[in-house]
Tab-separated table of C-alpha atoms in Angstrom:
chain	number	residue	atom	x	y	z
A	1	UNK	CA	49.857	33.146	-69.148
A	2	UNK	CA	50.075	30.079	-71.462
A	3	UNK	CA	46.350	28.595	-72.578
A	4	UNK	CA	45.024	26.024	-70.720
A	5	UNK	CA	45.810	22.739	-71.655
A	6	UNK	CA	43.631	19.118	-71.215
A	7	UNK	CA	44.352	16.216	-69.890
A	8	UNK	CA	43.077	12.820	-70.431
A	9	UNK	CA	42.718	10.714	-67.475
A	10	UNK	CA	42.649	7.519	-67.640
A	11	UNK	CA	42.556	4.576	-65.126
A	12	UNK	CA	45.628	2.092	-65.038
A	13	UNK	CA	44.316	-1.749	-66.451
A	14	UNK	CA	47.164	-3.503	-64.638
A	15	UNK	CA	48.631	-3.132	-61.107
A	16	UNK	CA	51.744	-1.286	-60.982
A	17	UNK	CA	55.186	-2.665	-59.420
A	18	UNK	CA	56.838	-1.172	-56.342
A	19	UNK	CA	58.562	1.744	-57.835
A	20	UNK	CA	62.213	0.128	-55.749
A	21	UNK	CA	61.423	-3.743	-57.243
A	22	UNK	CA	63.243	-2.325	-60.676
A	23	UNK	CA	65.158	0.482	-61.834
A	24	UNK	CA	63.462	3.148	-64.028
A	25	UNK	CA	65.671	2.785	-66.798
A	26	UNK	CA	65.276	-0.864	-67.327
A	27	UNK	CA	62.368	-2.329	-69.013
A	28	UNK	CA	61.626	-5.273	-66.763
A	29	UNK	CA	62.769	-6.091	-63.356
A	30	UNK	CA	66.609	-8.217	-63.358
A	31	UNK	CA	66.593	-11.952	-62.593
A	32	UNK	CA	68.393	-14.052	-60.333
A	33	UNK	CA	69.830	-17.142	-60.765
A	34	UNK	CA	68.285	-19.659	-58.060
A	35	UNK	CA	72.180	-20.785	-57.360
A	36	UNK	CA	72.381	-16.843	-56.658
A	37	UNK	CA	69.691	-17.022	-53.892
A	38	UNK	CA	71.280	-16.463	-50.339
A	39	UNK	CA	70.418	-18.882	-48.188
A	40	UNK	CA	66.796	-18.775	-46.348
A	41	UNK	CA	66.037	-16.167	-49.359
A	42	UNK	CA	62.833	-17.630	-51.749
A	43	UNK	CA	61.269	-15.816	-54.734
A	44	UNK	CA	57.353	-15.134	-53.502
A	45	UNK	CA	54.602	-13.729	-54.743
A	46	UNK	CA	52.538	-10.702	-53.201
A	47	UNK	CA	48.849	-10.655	-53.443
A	48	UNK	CA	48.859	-7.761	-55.830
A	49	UNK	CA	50.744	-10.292	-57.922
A	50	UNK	CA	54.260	-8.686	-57.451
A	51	UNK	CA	57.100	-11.185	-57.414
A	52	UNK	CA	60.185	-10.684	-54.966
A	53	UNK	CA	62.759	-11.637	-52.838
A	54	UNK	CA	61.711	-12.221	-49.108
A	55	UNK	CA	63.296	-14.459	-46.272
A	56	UNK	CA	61.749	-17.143	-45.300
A	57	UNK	CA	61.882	-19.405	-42.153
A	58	UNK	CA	62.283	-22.636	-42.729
A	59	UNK	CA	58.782	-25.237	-41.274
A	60	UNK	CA	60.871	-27.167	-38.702
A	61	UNK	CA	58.784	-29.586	-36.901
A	62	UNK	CA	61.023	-31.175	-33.932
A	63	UNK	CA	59.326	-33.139	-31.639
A	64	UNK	CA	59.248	-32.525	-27.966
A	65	UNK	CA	62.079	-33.417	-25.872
A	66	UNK	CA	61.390	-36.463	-24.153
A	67	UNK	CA	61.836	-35.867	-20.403
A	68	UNK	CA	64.316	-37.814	-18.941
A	69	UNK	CA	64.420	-39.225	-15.617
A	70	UNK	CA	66.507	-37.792	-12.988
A	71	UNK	CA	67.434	-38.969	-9.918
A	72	UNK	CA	67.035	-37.380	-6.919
A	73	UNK	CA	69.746	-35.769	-5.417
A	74	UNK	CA	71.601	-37.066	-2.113
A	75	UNK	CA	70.458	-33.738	0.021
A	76	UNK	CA	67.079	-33.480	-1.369
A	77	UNK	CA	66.597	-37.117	0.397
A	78	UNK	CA	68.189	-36.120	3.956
A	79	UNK	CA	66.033	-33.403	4.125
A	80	UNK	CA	62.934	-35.395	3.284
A	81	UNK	CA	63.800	-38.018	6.191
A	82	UNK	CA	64.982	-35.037	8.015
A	83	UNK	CA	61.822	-33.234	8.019
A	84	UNK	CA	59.738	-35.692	10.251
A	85	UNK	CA	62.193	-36.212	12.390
A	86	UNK	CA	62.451	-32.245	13.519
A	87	UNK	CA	58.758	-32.343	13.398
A	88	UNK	CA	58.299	-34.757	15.912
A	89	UNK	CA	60.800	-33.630	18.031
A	90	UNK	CA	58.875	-29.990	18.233
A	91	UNK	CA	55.748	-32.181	18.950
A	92	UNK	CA	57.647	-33.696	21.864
A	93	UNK	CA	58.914	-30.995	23.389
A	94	UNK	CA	55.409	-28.854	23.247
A	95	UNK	CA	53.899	-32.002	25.123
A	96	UNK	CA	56.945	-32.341	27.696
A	97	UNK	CA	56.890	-28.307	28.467
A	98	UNK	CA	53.202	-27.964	28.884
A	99	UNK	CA	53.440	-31.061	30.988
A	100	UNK	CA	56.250	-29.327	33.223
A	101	UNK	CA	54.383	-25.990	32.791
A	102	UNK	CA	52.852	-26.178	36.412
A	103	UNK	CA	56.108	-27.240	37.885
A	104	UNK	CA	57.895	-24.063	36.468
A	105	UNK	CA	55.012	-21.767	37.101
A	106	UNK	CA	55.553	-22.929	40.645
A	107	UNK	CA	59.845	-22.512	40.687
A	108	UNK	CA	58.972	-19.026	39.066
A	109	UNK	CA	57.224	-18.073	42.197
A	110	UNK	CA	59.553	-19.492	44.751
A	111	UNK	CA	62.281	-17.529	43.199
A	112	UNK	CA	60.152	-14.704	43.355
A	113	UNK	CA	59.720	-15.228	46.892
A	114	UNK	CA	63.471	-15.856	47.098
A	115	UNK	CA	64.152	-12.476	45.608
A	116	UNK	CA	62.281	-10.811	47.971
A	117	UNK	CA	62.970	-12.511	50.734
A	118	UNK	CA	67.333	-11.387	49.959
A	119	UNK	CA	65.857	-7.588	49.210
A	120	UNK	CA	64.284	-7.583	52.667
A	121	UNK	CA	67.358	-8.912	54.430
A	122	UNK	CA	69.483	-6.542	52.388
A	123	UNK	CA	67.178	-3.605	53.775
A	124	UNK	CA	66.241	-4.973	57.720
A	125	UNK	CA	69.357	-6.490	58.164
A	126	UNK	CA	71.465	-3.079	59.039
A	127	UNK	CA	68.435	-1.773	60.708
A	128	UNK	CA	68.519	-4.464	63.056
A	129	UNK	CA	72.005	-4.302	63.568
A	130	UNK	CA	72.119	-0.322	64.005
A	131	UNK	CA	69.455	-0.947	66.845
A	132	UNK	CA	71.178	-3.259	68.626
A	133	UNK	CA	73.988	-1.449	68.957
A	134	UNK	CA	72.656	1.758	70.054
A	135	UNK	CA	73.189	2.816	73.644
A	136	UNK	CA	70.146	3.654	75.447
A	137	UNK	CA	71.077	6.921	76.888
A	138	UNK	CA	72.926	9.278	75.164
A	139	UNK	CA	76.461	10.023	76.137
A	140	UNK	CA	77.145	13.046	77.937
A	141	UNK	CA	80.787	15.134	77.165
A	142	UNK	CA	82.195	17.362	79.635
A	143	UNK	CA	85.048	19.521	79.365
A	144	UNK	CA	86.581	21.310	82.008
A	145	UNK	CA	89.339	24.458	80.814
A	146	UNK	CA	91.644	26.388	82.853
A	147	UNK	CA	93.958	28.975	82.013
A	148	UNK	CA	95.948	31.460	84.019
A	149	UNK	CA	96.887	34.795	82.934
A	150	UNK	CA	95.699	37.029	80.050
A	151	UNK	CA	98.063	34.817	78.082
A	152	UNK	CA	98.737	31.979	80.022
A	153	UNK	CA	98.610	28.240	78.570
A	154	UNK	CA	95.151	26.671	78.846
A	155	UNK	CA	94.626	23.141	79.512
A	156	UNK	CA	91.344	21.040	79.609
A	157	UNK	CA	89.959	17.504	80.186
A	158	UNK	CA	87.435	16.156	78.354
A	159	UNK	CA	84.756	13.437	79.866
A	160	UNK	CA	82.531	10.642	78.399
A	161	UNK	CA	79.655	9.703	80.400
């Protein structure tokens, strides 16, 4: 094992660069030419003093657009003198049906009654008529058979009374 060696340390008196602002083997960071500037590109300076390249945004101050009047389109009127036009009418017909309202409660019932009236007809109607028809006694059949032989012809009468 080699002897141990010292070191000094000592504290750095001045800041030092960004270690990708220059290349090691030069002795001082290259120069531009301002006409070699890209546009929007500006030489600043850090706080820790460094100089470099950085992109700046140009201060634009535009003023604000003056609003210009418009007119108003063709539909946008018709529907404003369209509006209280439909209104009313809705008004109008709410006063007209609650006006009529006791009128049609009252048709609503006679054509309840109407309907009823037609389903009893349709139901007493045949009952009436199948009474009226109906005899009052019932009829009375007779038949009278005779045959001669063990396998002579028969004949018979038959009578409704």
């Amino acid at each position: 094992m080699p002897p141990e060696s010292s070191y000094e340390i000592t504290t750095a008196t001045q800041p030092r660069p960004h270690p990708l602002a220059y290349h090691p083997d030069w002795s001082r960071p290259p120069r531009m030419l301002p006409e070699e500037l890209p546009p929007g590109v500006q030489v600043v300076t850090l706080p820790g003093g460094m100089r470099t390249l950085a992109y700046t945004q140009p201060a634009t101050h535009t003023a604000p657009p003056v609003p210009v009047v418009q007119p108003i389109p063709a539909w946008a009127k018709t529907t404003a003198l369209l509006a209280p036009t439909v209104g009313c009418g809705i008004a109008a017909a709410s006063v007209g049906i609650s006006y009529a309202a006791p009128g049609l409660i009252a048709m609503s019932h006679a054509l309840w009654s109407a309907v009823a009236l037609i389903a009893a007809g349709v139901v007493a109607i045949p009952v009436i008529l199948r009474a009226a028809r109906r005899p009052t006694d019932p009829a009375r059949i007779t038949q009278n058979i005779t045959a001669t032989g063990l396998f002579g012809r028969a004949n018979g009468t038959i009578n409704h009374r």
